[in-house]
DNA sequence: TCATCATATGTGCATATACACACGGCTAAA
DNA sequence: TTTAGCCGTGTGTATATGCACATATGATGA
């Protein structure tokens, strides 16, 4: 059962607040991934690339801090990007550290994926409306702060 | 930097709507998992058990439908529950199907975990306030409908 | 009956998430 | 300077997610 915008009517929420946000997260991730598909990267990977673009060169722990993601998760998430030659990891000055840098291919991929990302962003804004989107962002931000 | 409730001030949102909801989802999941820890199940697993309790006996595909989760994901998510003897999977009348049922241990675990879950639910309600929580639920429900 | 189609499930592959632990190198205190 | 502790990283283990493909079986029509 679809409405005029091709979307489906809201599904009955769970009594569990956690399940509701997990379902929404899966749906939105799927929505973005579908739109990003031609670029060859997922929204998770694009997020890494876009953060890296702003702070490279940077170490693994520092990037994990910036992205607010677990360090070991980031470590493994980099693997497909290294395999696809989008980033490189080299030893840092402090031999304990590793420098992450973007490759040329990483830059062009990030740029083309970002154009698709713009469309996804615009779709969500159209779908929720500017006011509701702002409310959502605020609530999500507060929820994230539920955990140190 | 914490406020009176022991929580942290909201963190700066990303420009990416998808990243925001993914971060919030990780945080809330972590919050629930921490509280559920003494019960030995995660919020994802408790969600499965609570759904199952209401509809058992049920086949895999049907439960996946009810839970609005991918069938193959559900299939694999049942493994730890079978291993821990919380559910059992047996052939159904139609030999193509499989019947999922809860064990006695599954019932007691579900009940004790649900008591902890109540606390998590109450914490979130206190944290956001009833009004904002209702707004959130509505927005998340609509977001889930972004995808068929 | 038998060929065909639909349905239910399983699995290979890839990604994402995060805790516990180990290891090696830096740094500061004795 | 030695040593004790901190810091950055890697990895084993476990869970979670979902697409593509394979298999097996019920159901249906010629």
XYZ file of C-alpha atoms (C1' of nucleotides) in Angstrom:
356
model
C 0.000 0.000 0.000
C 1.787 3.091 -1.264
C 1.072 6.795 -1.134
C 1.660 9.385 -3.863
C 5.360 9.612 -3.198
C 5.908 5.928 -3.810
C 6.611 5.346 -0.140
C 4.697 3.056 2.149
C 2.486 4.051 5.007
C 4.230 4.069 8.355
C 4.423 0.643 9.905
C 3.134 0.005 13.374
C 5.846 0.891 15.860
C 7.089 -1.608 18.410
C 6.606 -0.899 22.105
C 10.403 -1.236 22.280
C 12.136 2.074 21.724
C 15.332 0.329 20.800
C 13.755 -1.868 18.167
C 12.106 1.156 16.589
C 15.367 2.957 16.103
C 17.114 -0.185 14.916
C 14.445 -0.760 12.298
C 14.581 2.828 11.149
C 18.364 2.662 10.992
C 18.245 -0.436 8.822
C 15.680 1.134 6.523
C 17.540 4.421 6.097
C 20.845 2.611 5.596
C 19.214 0.474 2.930
C 17.774 3.570 1.293
C 21.159 5.271 1.100
C 23.005 2.134 0.035
C 20.590 1.611 -2.836
C 21.102 5.141 -4.103
C 24.885 4.914 -3.666
C 25.062 1.553 -5.411
C 26.375 2.880 -8.764
C 29.339 4.433 -6.948
C 30.454 1.089 -5.533
C 30.591 2.230 -1.908
C 28.150 1.901 0.962
C 27.016 4.807 3.128
C 29.209 3.447 5.889
C 32.223 3.517 3.604
C 31.359 6.925 2.184
C 31.120 8.250 5.702
C 34.648 7.040 6.347
C 35.944 8.568 3.124
C 34.291 11.937 3.723
C 35.625 12.160 7.239
C 39.066 11.136 6.047
C 39.008 13.789 3.325
C 38.685 16.466 5.973
C 41.366 15.294 8.369
C 43.906 13.256 6.421
C 46.548 12.250 7.114
C 45.379 10.861 10.412
C 45.957 7.840 12.616
C 43.440 5.071 13.157
C 42.544 5.953 16.735
C 42.201 9.626 15.906
C 39.919 8.931 12.973
C 37.845 6.607 15.132
C 37.493 9.465 17.601
C 36.410 11.899 14.934
C 33.917 9.444 13.481
C 32.670 8.422 16.927
C 33.007 4.775 16.023
C 34.763 1.946 17.787
C 38.459 1.797 16.974
C 38.482 -1.893 16.127
C 35.369 -1.530 14.005
C 37.042 1.212 12.022
C 40.108 -0.948 11.673
C 38.139 -3.699 9.961
C 35.912 -1.348 7.998
C 38.988 -0.027 6.257
C 39.765 -3.395 4.716
C 37.376 -3.211 1.734
C 38.558 0.353 1.062
C 42.183 -0.765 1.038
C 41.304 -3.750 -1.130
C 39.556 -1.472 -3.620
C 42.498 0.924 -3.550
C 40.525 3.864 -2.162
C 42.786 4.450 0.842
C 46.273 3.430 1.890
C 47.655 2.751 5.341
C 51.319 3.426 6.040
C 53.466 3.567 9.210
C 53.413 6.931 11.008
C 56.299 8.861 12.600
C 55.532 7.253 15.907
C 56.046 3.636 14.821
C 53.090 2.609 16.940
C 50.756 4.606 14.732
C 49.531 4.190 11.157
C 48.740 6.970 8.720
C 45.561 6.707 6.694
C 45.501 8.627 3.437
C 43.148 8.721 0.479
C 44.274 7.579 -2.959
C 43.474 9.326 -6.208
C 40.838 6.716 -6.890
C 39.485 7.331 -3.406
C 39.084 11.004 -4.171
C 37.214 10.513 -7.422
C 35.023 7.811 -5.893
C 34.214 10.053 -2.955
C 33.252 12.877 -5.305
C 30.960 10.830 -7.501
C 29.400 9.066 -4.526
C 28.810 12.426 -2.878
C 26.663 13.498 -5.798
C 24.436 10.482 -5.233
C 24.508 11.185 -1.514
C 23.150 14.667 -2.209
C 20.127 13.089 -3.839
C 19.526 10.776 -0.897
C 19.787 13.710 1.477
C 17.320 15.726 -0.582
C 14.909 12.789 -0.712
C 14.880 12.475 3.036
C 14.362 16.186 3.463
C 11.469 16.127 1.018
C 10.034 13.056 2.678
C 10.074 14.326 6.259
C 9.914 18.032 5.618
C 12.478 20.520 6.872
C 10.846 21.044 10.256
C 10.438 17.375 11.140
C 13.939 16.642 9.900
C 15.345 19.270 12.243
C 13.386 17.762 15.112
C 14.652 14.323 14.233
C 18.269 15.430 14.090
C 17.979 16.986 17.507
C 16.389 13.894 19.033
C 18.945 11.555 17.465
C 21.754 13.727 18.715
C 20.377 13.569 22.209
C 19.922 9.810 21.963
C 23.521 9.379 20.924
C 24.479 11.161 24.123
C 22.657 8.500 26.117
C 25.970 6.655 26.096
C 29.332 8.152 27.006
C 31.157 16.525 30.518
C 28.030 15.193 32.151
C 24.739 16.721 33.239
C 22.725 15.928 36.363
C 21.299 12.737 34.955
C 24.716 11.233 34.362
C 24.307 11.526 30.611
C 26.504 13.476 28.239
C 25.614 16.592 26.338
C 24.378 15.947 22.834
C 27.174 15.446 20.348
C 27.397 17.520 17.221
C 25.235 15.913 14.541
C 26.638 14.955 11.179
C 25.319 16.633 8.037
C 24.472 13.083 6.934
C 21.005 12.046 8.034
C 21.889 8.407 7.683
C 24.991 8.625 9.838
C 22.992 10.365 12.548
C 20.471 7.604 12.811
C 23.144 4.912 12.609
C 25.032 6.532 15.479
C 21.909 6.866 17.559
C 20.993 3.268 16.817
C 24.393 2.054 17.957
C 24.181 4.123 21.125
C 20.679 3.006 22.068
C 21.493 -0.605 21.280
C 24.558 -0.354 23.487
C 22.462 1.210 26.242
C 19.926 -1.613 26.164
C 22.552 -4.335 25.835
C 24.370 -3.037 28.899
C 21.227 -3.091 30.983
C 20.231 -6.538 29.689
C 23.695 -7.950 30.292
C 22.817 -9.848 33.511
C 20.091 -11.733 31.616
C 22.565 -13.094 29.085
C 20.664 -11.938 26.011
C 21.047 -8.891 23.775
C 18.203 -6.572 22.867
C 18.208 -8.100 19.410
C 17.769 -11.559 20.897
C 15.162 -10.401 23.403
C 13.222 -8.856 20.561
C 13.163 -12.225 18.835
C 12.079 -14.017 22.004
C 9.313 -11.550 22.791
C 7.913 -11.731 19.285
C 8.127 -15.505 19.361
C 6.287 -15.631 22.672
C 3.299 -13.962 21.059
C 3.077 -16.041 17.917
C 4.638 -19.422 18.577
C 4.643 -21.901 17.064
C 5.570 -20.164 13.840
C 7.708 -20.759 10.785
C 10.900 -18.872 10.004
C 9.548 -16.814 7.137
C 6.416 -15.905 9.059
C 8.386 -14.777 12.079
C 10.659 -12.762 9.830
C 7.577 -11.067 8.447
C 6.214 -10.278 11.877
C 9.561 -8.938 13.057
C 10.119 -7.004 9.819
C 13.614 -8.385 9.524
C 15.329 -10.156 6.668
C 14.556 -13.859 6.580
C 18.165 -14.955 6.289
C 19.213 -12.600 9.043
C 16.612 -14.110 11.327
C 17.781 -17.557 10.334
C 21.300 -16.862 11.548
C 20.211 -14.820 14.569
C 18.467 -17.884 15.922
C 21.713 -19.818 16.175
C 22.921 -18.418 19.525
C 19.414 -18.906 20.933
C 19.381 -22.540 19.850
C 22.911 -23.004 21.180
C 21.845 -21.581 24.543
C 18.745 -23.753 24.538
C 16.284 -20.872 24.553
C 14.402 -21.969 21.438
C 14.101 -25.133 19.394
C 13.559 -25.585 15.688
C 11.707 -28.633 14.438
C 10.244 -29.675 11.079
C 6.724 -28.390 10.411
C 3.754 -30.221 8.904
C 4.751 -28.916 5.505
C 8.208 -30.460 5.354
C 9.535 -27.330 3.693
C 8.837 -25.356 6.829
C 10.374 -25.320 10.286
C 8.574 -24.654 13.538
C 10.200 -22.345 16.032
C 9.149 -22.806 19.648
C 10.417 -21.465 22.933
C 11.921 -23.761 25.547
C 11.239 -23.566 29.261
C 14.598 -21.900 29.711
C 13.660 -19.499 26.946
C 10.515 -18.507 28.816
C 12.257 -17.831 32.106
C 15.060 -15.955 30.378
C 12.553 -13.848 28.483
C 10.729 -12.999 31.684
C 13.797 -11.974 33.640
C 15.225 -10.048 30.698
C 11.909 -8.269 30.276
C 12.204 -6.886 33.786
C 15.526 -5.323 32.869
C 14.037 -4.155 29.581
C 11.342 -2.306 31.550
C 14.059 -0.335 33.273
C 15.718 0.566 29.994
C 12.393 1.677 28.585
C 11.706 3.827 31.625
C 15.174 5.364 31.429
C 14.636 6.416 27.851
C 11.240 7.851 28.651
C 12.703 9.821 31.540
C 15.603 10.951 29.419
C 13.617 12.240 26.453
C 10.344 13.019 28.164
C 7.014 11.572 27.148
C 6.274 14.189 24.514
C 9.597 13.997 22.705
C 9.526 10.225 22.872
C 6.153 10.175 21.150
C 7.482 12.506 18.467
C 10.521 10.282 18.013
C 8.452 7.131 17.670
C 6.337 8.746 15.002
C 9.342 9.963 13.034
C 11.111 6.615 13.248
C 7.986 4.846 12.092
C 7.771 7.114 9.101
C 11.450 6.620 8.335
C 11.040 2.878 8.367
C 8.381 3.307 5.707
C 10.956 4.972 3.478
C 11.707 1.479 2.238
C 9.099 -1.053 1.091
C 0.920 -37.965 -14.707
C 4.259 -34.689 -15.394
C 6.128 -30.335 -16.307
C 6.096 -25.926 -14.404
C 5.787 -22.565 -11.049
C 5.677 -20.885 -6.417
C 7.229 -21.333 -1.672
C 10.379 -22.313 2.433
C 14.670 -22.837 3.706
C 19.828 -23.057 3.749
C 24.361 -21.114 2.671
C 28.424 -18.558 0.483
C 29.995 -14.158 0.541
C 30.674 -9.536 2.101
C 30.138 -6.012 5.360
C 29.378 -3.973 10.078
C 29.801 -3.955 15.108
C 32.369 -4.319 19.469
C 34.543 -6.687 23.636
C 38.691 -8.981 25.493
C 43.202 -9.802 25.048
C 47.999 -9.535 23.337
C 52.063 -7.148 21.756
C 55.289 -3.693 21.056
C 56.915 0.926 21.535
C 56.840 5.541 24.045
C 57.306 8.094 28.473
C 57.755 9.428 32.918
C 59.055 8.351 37.637
C 62.395 6.361 40.800
C 68.935 4.386 33.247
C 65.812 1.095 34.378
C 61.203 0.089 35.091
C 56.494 0.593 35.329
C 52.723 2.142 33.103
C 50.370 4.190 29.207
C 49.241 4.199 24.264
C 48.366 2.563 19.452
C 47.427 -1.245 17.016
C 46.088 -6.017 15.645
C 43.259 -10.082 16.196
C 40.163 -13.912 18.144
C 35.573 -14.409 18.996
C 30.771 -13.497 18.674
C 26.873 -11.244 16.894
C 24.149 -8.714 13.250
C 22.869 -7.621 8.483
C 21.395 -8.791 3.780
C 22.116 -10.135 -1.290
C 22.610 -13.931 -4.610
C 22.181 -18.428 -5.395
C 20.982 -23.272 -4.613
C 17.882 -26.953 -3.094
C 13.837 -29.225 -1.967
C 9.039 -29.616 -1.847
C 4.109 -28.323 -2.422
C 0.639 -26.945 -5.829
C -1.319 -26.394 -10.331
C -2.570 -26.883 -14.938
C -2.161 -29.373 -19.457
